[in-house]
XYZ file of C-alpha atoms in Angstrom:
330
model
C 114.777 136.423 71.703
C 118.339 136.563 72.962
C 117.870 140.217 73.625
C 114.626 139.438 75.543
C 116.457 136.918 77.592
C 119.146 139.517 78.417
C 116.660 142.001 79.506
C 114.609 139.373 81.505
C 113.735 140.320 85.070
C 113.569 137.911 88.019
C 111.985 138.152 91.412
C 114.553 137.800 94.093
C 114.031 135.294 97.000
C 115.804 134.839 100.348
C 117.159 131.483 101.585
C 113.775 130.597 102.879
C 112.142 131.077 99.372
C 110.341 134.172 100.488
C 110.215 137.048 97.899
C 112.187 140.037 99.028
C 110.324 142.412 96.799
C 113.673 143.080 94.861
C 114.000 142.597 91.045
C 117.143 141.181 89.436
C 118.221 141.519 85.813
C 119.176 138.309 84.033
C 122.976 138.213 83.126
C 124.004 140.178 86.163
C 125.555 138.412 89.177
C 123.177 137.747 92.033
C 124.554 139.039 95.351
C 125.208 136.515 98.093
C 122.049 135.400 100.028
C 119.726 136.374 97.032
C 118.223 133.653 94.846
C 115.816 133.149 91.939
C 113.321 130.529 90.723
C 113.828 127.921 87.964
C 111.308 125.518 86.670
C 111.530 122.151 84.771
C 108.710 120.268 83.167
C 109.134 116.517 82.276
C 106.369 115.122 79.922
C 105.949 111.357 79.837
C 103.837 109.448 77.502
C 101.787 106.340 78.251
C 104.855 104.143 77.348
C 106.844 105.923 80.145
C 109.057 107.684 77.552
C 110.123 111.210 78.335
C 109.875 113.946 75.726
C 113.416 115.354 75.568
C 114.928 118.252 73.663
C 118.420 119.026 72.209
C 119.594 122.581 73.074
C 120.886 124.727 70.115
C 124.699 124.683 69.814
C 124.813 128.520 70.072
C 122.526 128.508 73.214
C 124.265 129.724 76.320
C 124.639 126.967 78.957
C 124.933 123.290 78.101
C 125.249 124.046 74.415
C 124.114 121.278 72.041
C 123.254 118.943 75.020
C 120.132 116.979 75.267
C 117.785 118.072 78.166
C 114.542 117.349 79.876
C 111.341 118.502 78.241
C 111.689 122.154 79.108
C 113.248 124.321 81.636
C 113.859 127.962 82.332
C 113.843 130.809 84.932
C 110.619 132.252 86.128
C 110.292 135.921 85.277
C 109.119 138.650 87.754
C 105.616 138.122 88.718
C 105.425 134.510 87.752
C 104.361 131.891 90.115
C 106.088 128.520 89.743
C 103.317 126.912 87.825
C 102.841 129.912 85.627
C 106.435 129.835 84.663
C 106.152 126.170 83.842
C 103.078 126.653 81.590
C 104.962 129.537 79.908
C 108.194 127.624 79.389
C 106.305 124.654 77.728
C 104.355 126.988 75.406
C 107.419 129.050 74.389
C 109.834 126.160 73.786
C 107.459 123.608 72.391
C 104.233 125.380 71.496
C 102.188 123.191 73.878
C 99.620 124.548 76.037
C 99.110 122.770 79.537
C 97.275 123.683 82.554
C 98.994 123.583 85.851
C 96.650 125.842 87.868
C 96.274 124.431 91.238
C 99.208 121.963 90.697
C 102.285 121.911 92.935
C 105.735 120.799 91.802
C 106.376 117.072 92.219
C 109.730 117.890 93.840
C 112.132 120.822 94.267
C 115.968 120.961 94.696
C 118.255 123.897 95.388
C 121.201 124.968 93.469
C 123.733 127.719 94.173
C 121.794 130.441 92.634
C 118.324 129.521 93.639
C 115.382 126.941 93.667
C 114.378 124.598 91.032
C 110.943 123.072 90.735
C 110.131 120.062 88.750
C 106.779 119.069 87.274
C 106.093 115.587 85.991
C 103.267 115.527 83.472
C 101.732 112.404 81.806
C 100.644 113.444 78.221
C 100.707 111.683 74.878
C 101.898 114.251 72.308
C 102.546 113.868 68.725
C 105.985 115.178 67.699
C 104.364 116.886 64.602
C 102.280 119.006 66.934
C 105.388 120.690 68.400
C 106.464 124.145 67.386
C 110.142 124.413 68.510
C 111.637 127.594 69.587
C 114.423 127.898 67.112
C 116.501 130.143 69.209
C 116.800 127.498 71.801
C 115.596 124.112 70.639
C 116.970 122.217 67.668
C 115.342 118.857 68.115
C 112.855 116.978 70.377
C 112.030 113.300 70.616
C 110.683 110.602 72.909
C 113.174 108.461 74.717
C 112.853 105.670 77.324
C 114.883 105.363 80.506
C 117.566 103.037 79.062
C 118.228 105.442 76.115
C 118.396 108.539 78.358
C 120.855 106.911 80.788
C 123.021 105.762 77.834
C 123.078 109.390 76.443
C 124.077 110.773 79.909
C 126.833 108.092 80.130
C 128.023 109.163 76.659
C 128.084 112.686 77.699
C 125.365 113.978 75.425
C 122.722 114.518 78.071
C 122.904 117.184 80.886
C 124.131 115.205 84.049
C 121.096 115.576 86.336
C 122.051 113.317 89.338
C 118.514 112.138 89.763
C 117.832 111.469 86.048
C 117.254 107.703 86.521
C 114.708 108.356 89.236
C 112.427 110.502 87.097
C 111.170 107.565 85.146
C 110.120 105.840 88.412
C 108.477 108.844 90.137
C 104.925 107.951 89.109
C 105.223 104.538 90.559
C 106.796 105.999 93.709
C 103.959 108.420 94.177
C 101.425 105.642 93.803
C 103.318 103.500 96.199
C 104.085 106.101 98.935
C 101.607 108.906 98.616
C 98.378 107.557 97.216
C 96.612 106.073 100.301
C 94.336 103.859 98.252
C 97.078 102.283 96.280
C 99.934 102.394 98.702
C 99.389 99.235 100.752
C 99.685 95.758 99.392
C 99.433 92.341 100.934
C 101.532 89.161 100.921
C 102.186 86.000 102.660
C 105.361 87.032 104.500
C 108.790 85.454 104.136
C 112.252 86.004 105.653
C 112.708 89.272 103.515
C 110.048 90.870 105.704
C 111.321 89.647 109.063
C 113.365 92.707 110.163
C 110.613 95.180 109.297
C 107.994 92.775 110.836
C 109.933 92.958 114.196
C 110.357 96.646 113.864
C 106.544 96.973 113.830
C 106.467 94.595 116.766
C 108.580 97.030 118.726
C 105.951 99.776 118.119
C 103.009 97.663 119.258
C 104.413 95.228 121.763
C 103.310 97.158 124.874
C 99.640 96.581 123.829
C 100.086 92.847 123.801
C 100.635 90.487 126.708
C 103.597 88.095 126.209
C 105.980 90.470 124.656
C 107.141 92.453 127.674
C 110.764 90.986 128.020
C 113.593 90.641 125.532
C 113.477 86.828 126.088
C 109.819 86.717 125.133
C 110.389 88.998 122.210
C 113.207 86.551 120.983
C 110.839 83.541 121.364
C 108.175 85.439 119.425
C 110.674 86.172 116.510
C 111.412 82.317 116.335
C 107.656 81.720 116.068
C 107.415 84.356 113.259
C 110.278 82.773 111.332
C 108.592 79.302 111.644
C 105.245 80.687 110.581
C 106.904 82.369 107.451
C 108.354 78.995 106.343
C 105.088 77.476 106.772
C 103.179 80.162 104.927
C 101.094 81.089 107.873
C 102.248 84.623 108.170
C 100.357 87.515 106.394
C 101.794 91.076 106.170
C 100.579 94.279 104.826
C 103.419 96.376 103.024
C 103.817 100.065 102.438
C 106.686 99.867 99.919
C 109.002 97.568 101.763
C 107.859 98.577 105.283
C 105.605 96.104 107.218
C 102.580 98.000 108.462
C 100.407 95.065 109.276
C 101.026 91.518 110.692
C 98.982 88.409 111.241
C 100.064 84.905 112.344
C 97.705 81.903 112.178
C 97.616 78.260 112.668
C 96.040 76.029 109.992
C 96.469 73.051 112.427
C 94.340 74.814 115.200
C 92.322 76.921 112.771
C 93.228 79.738 114.881
C 94.242 83.470 114.417
C 97.246 83.744 116.765
C 98.440 87.367 116.586
C 97.382 90.493 114.561
C 98.575 94.060 114.704
C 98.439 97.243 112.490
C 100.824 100.131 112.667
C 99.154 103.034 114.512
C 99.779 105.322 111.449
C 97.966 103.019 109.102
C 94.797 102.185 110.917
C 91.241 102.819 109.499
C 92.433 101.565 106.104
C 90.821 98.093 106.204
C 94.218 96.499 106.504
C 93.140 94.083 109.249
C 90.223 92.875 107.292
C 92.213 92.236 104.124
C 94.832 90.266 106.220
C 91.997 88.140 107.793
C 90.724 87.550 104.356
C 93.993 86.030 103.263
C 94.071 83.871 106.354
C 90.597 82.577 105.889
C 91.635 81.380 102.364
C 93.838 78.653 103.987
C 91.433 77.804 106.948
C 89.324 74.709 107.209
C 85.598 75.798 106.618
C 84.454 72.594 108.373
C 85.761 74.095 111.642
C 85.266 77.367 113.451
C 88.055 79.854 113.389
C 89.134 80.855 116.886
C 90.931 83.920 118.153
C 91.726 84.951 121.815
C 91.494 88.648 122.525
C 90.907 90.965 125.513
C 88.061 90.615 127.772
C 85.207 93.191 127.835
C 86.409 94.913 130.954
C 90.058 95.343 129.734
C 90.547 98.852 128.642
C 92.580 97.566 125.664
C 89.753 95.398 124.456
C 87.293 97.841 122.906
C 88.733 98.097 119.438
C 89.716 94.415 118.832
C 86.593 93.083 120.223
C 84.344 95.381 118.101
C 86.505 94.403 114.995
C 86.040 90.655 115.528
C 82.290 91.056 115.965
C 82.079 93.105 112.985
C 83.625 90.204 111.004
C 81.112 87.792 112.488
C 82.977 86.353 115.354
C 80.827 85.305 118.412
C 81.896 85.508 122.010
C 82.910 82.237 123.562
C 84.435 81.155 126.997
C 86.854 83.050 129.046
C 90.372 81.866 129.155
C 94.029 82.791 130.309
C 96.908 83.632 128.035
C 100.089 81.670 129.261
C 98.035 80.787 132.238
C 98.075 84.334 133.677
C 96.627 87.027 131.518
C 92.785 87.002 131.365
C 91.332 86.809 127.744
C 88.270 85.621 125.974
C 87.917 83.286 123.113
C 85.884 84.207 120.043
C 84.668 81.933 117.297
C 83.908 82.510 113.511
C 81.658 79.691 112.402
C 80.704 80.795 108.904
C 82.445 82.947 106.290
């Protein structure tokens, strides 16, 4: 196997990760401006433990150190996913299918590009067939144990090691559109991000045109947060939807959704949370744009879809023409 490694051939890439058509022999120095591809696979079980391996004491590079599940260089002709499948089979005897799967993330290093695949798979240690020339042991280990090993100097010092255990949750939170947004009654922790969203949408709303009015609005938001009458939609820690309401007046006072997060039913979910605190014996009111106002089509259609009925015409701050809507049953 060691002889095989020494005669291993790699595809050569340029700095933009484009194959140059050149072939490089492992063990020889790569010329400046030429790079090769490395892959790593991290297998996690249902308990969020990672399958880790200890390298042989005679293996070149990071001798005797504990490592991620598997890793190695792509050979000439390999795609990234093919190289990852091959390394898992060669080092652990496991067959995995990564066809059509992209790396979860990639990093660069002086000699090339390193792709990382994060796999969720329960595996019995007794099923493993270790490659004796490279791997002496394998075991499951949780985040705390792995970080302790790194601190003790027995685990290869990947700078992102702690993050690997949280990647699945990160992907759900920031990349899965169905799971990413969650909802809460807002408090002071959300104020800065709330006001950041207001800066994005303020020009669509009367009453937020000046810095003085914006400051007054901020005070209103702070008061509403303390009273539990502010609802927000959150993408991670980023506020992407806002709703202020008044229990005293049974009124929806202000609502907006970030332009990049519309058409995800965020407004409907926020209204549901508001209605949970409203008096069912009285109609809920909201004032929005009049029919002839070019900004009114979307909000008017939304309120009508929820069951709001058109009411009398009115003025916002005694100057901007609006119309009152009523929700009598919900």
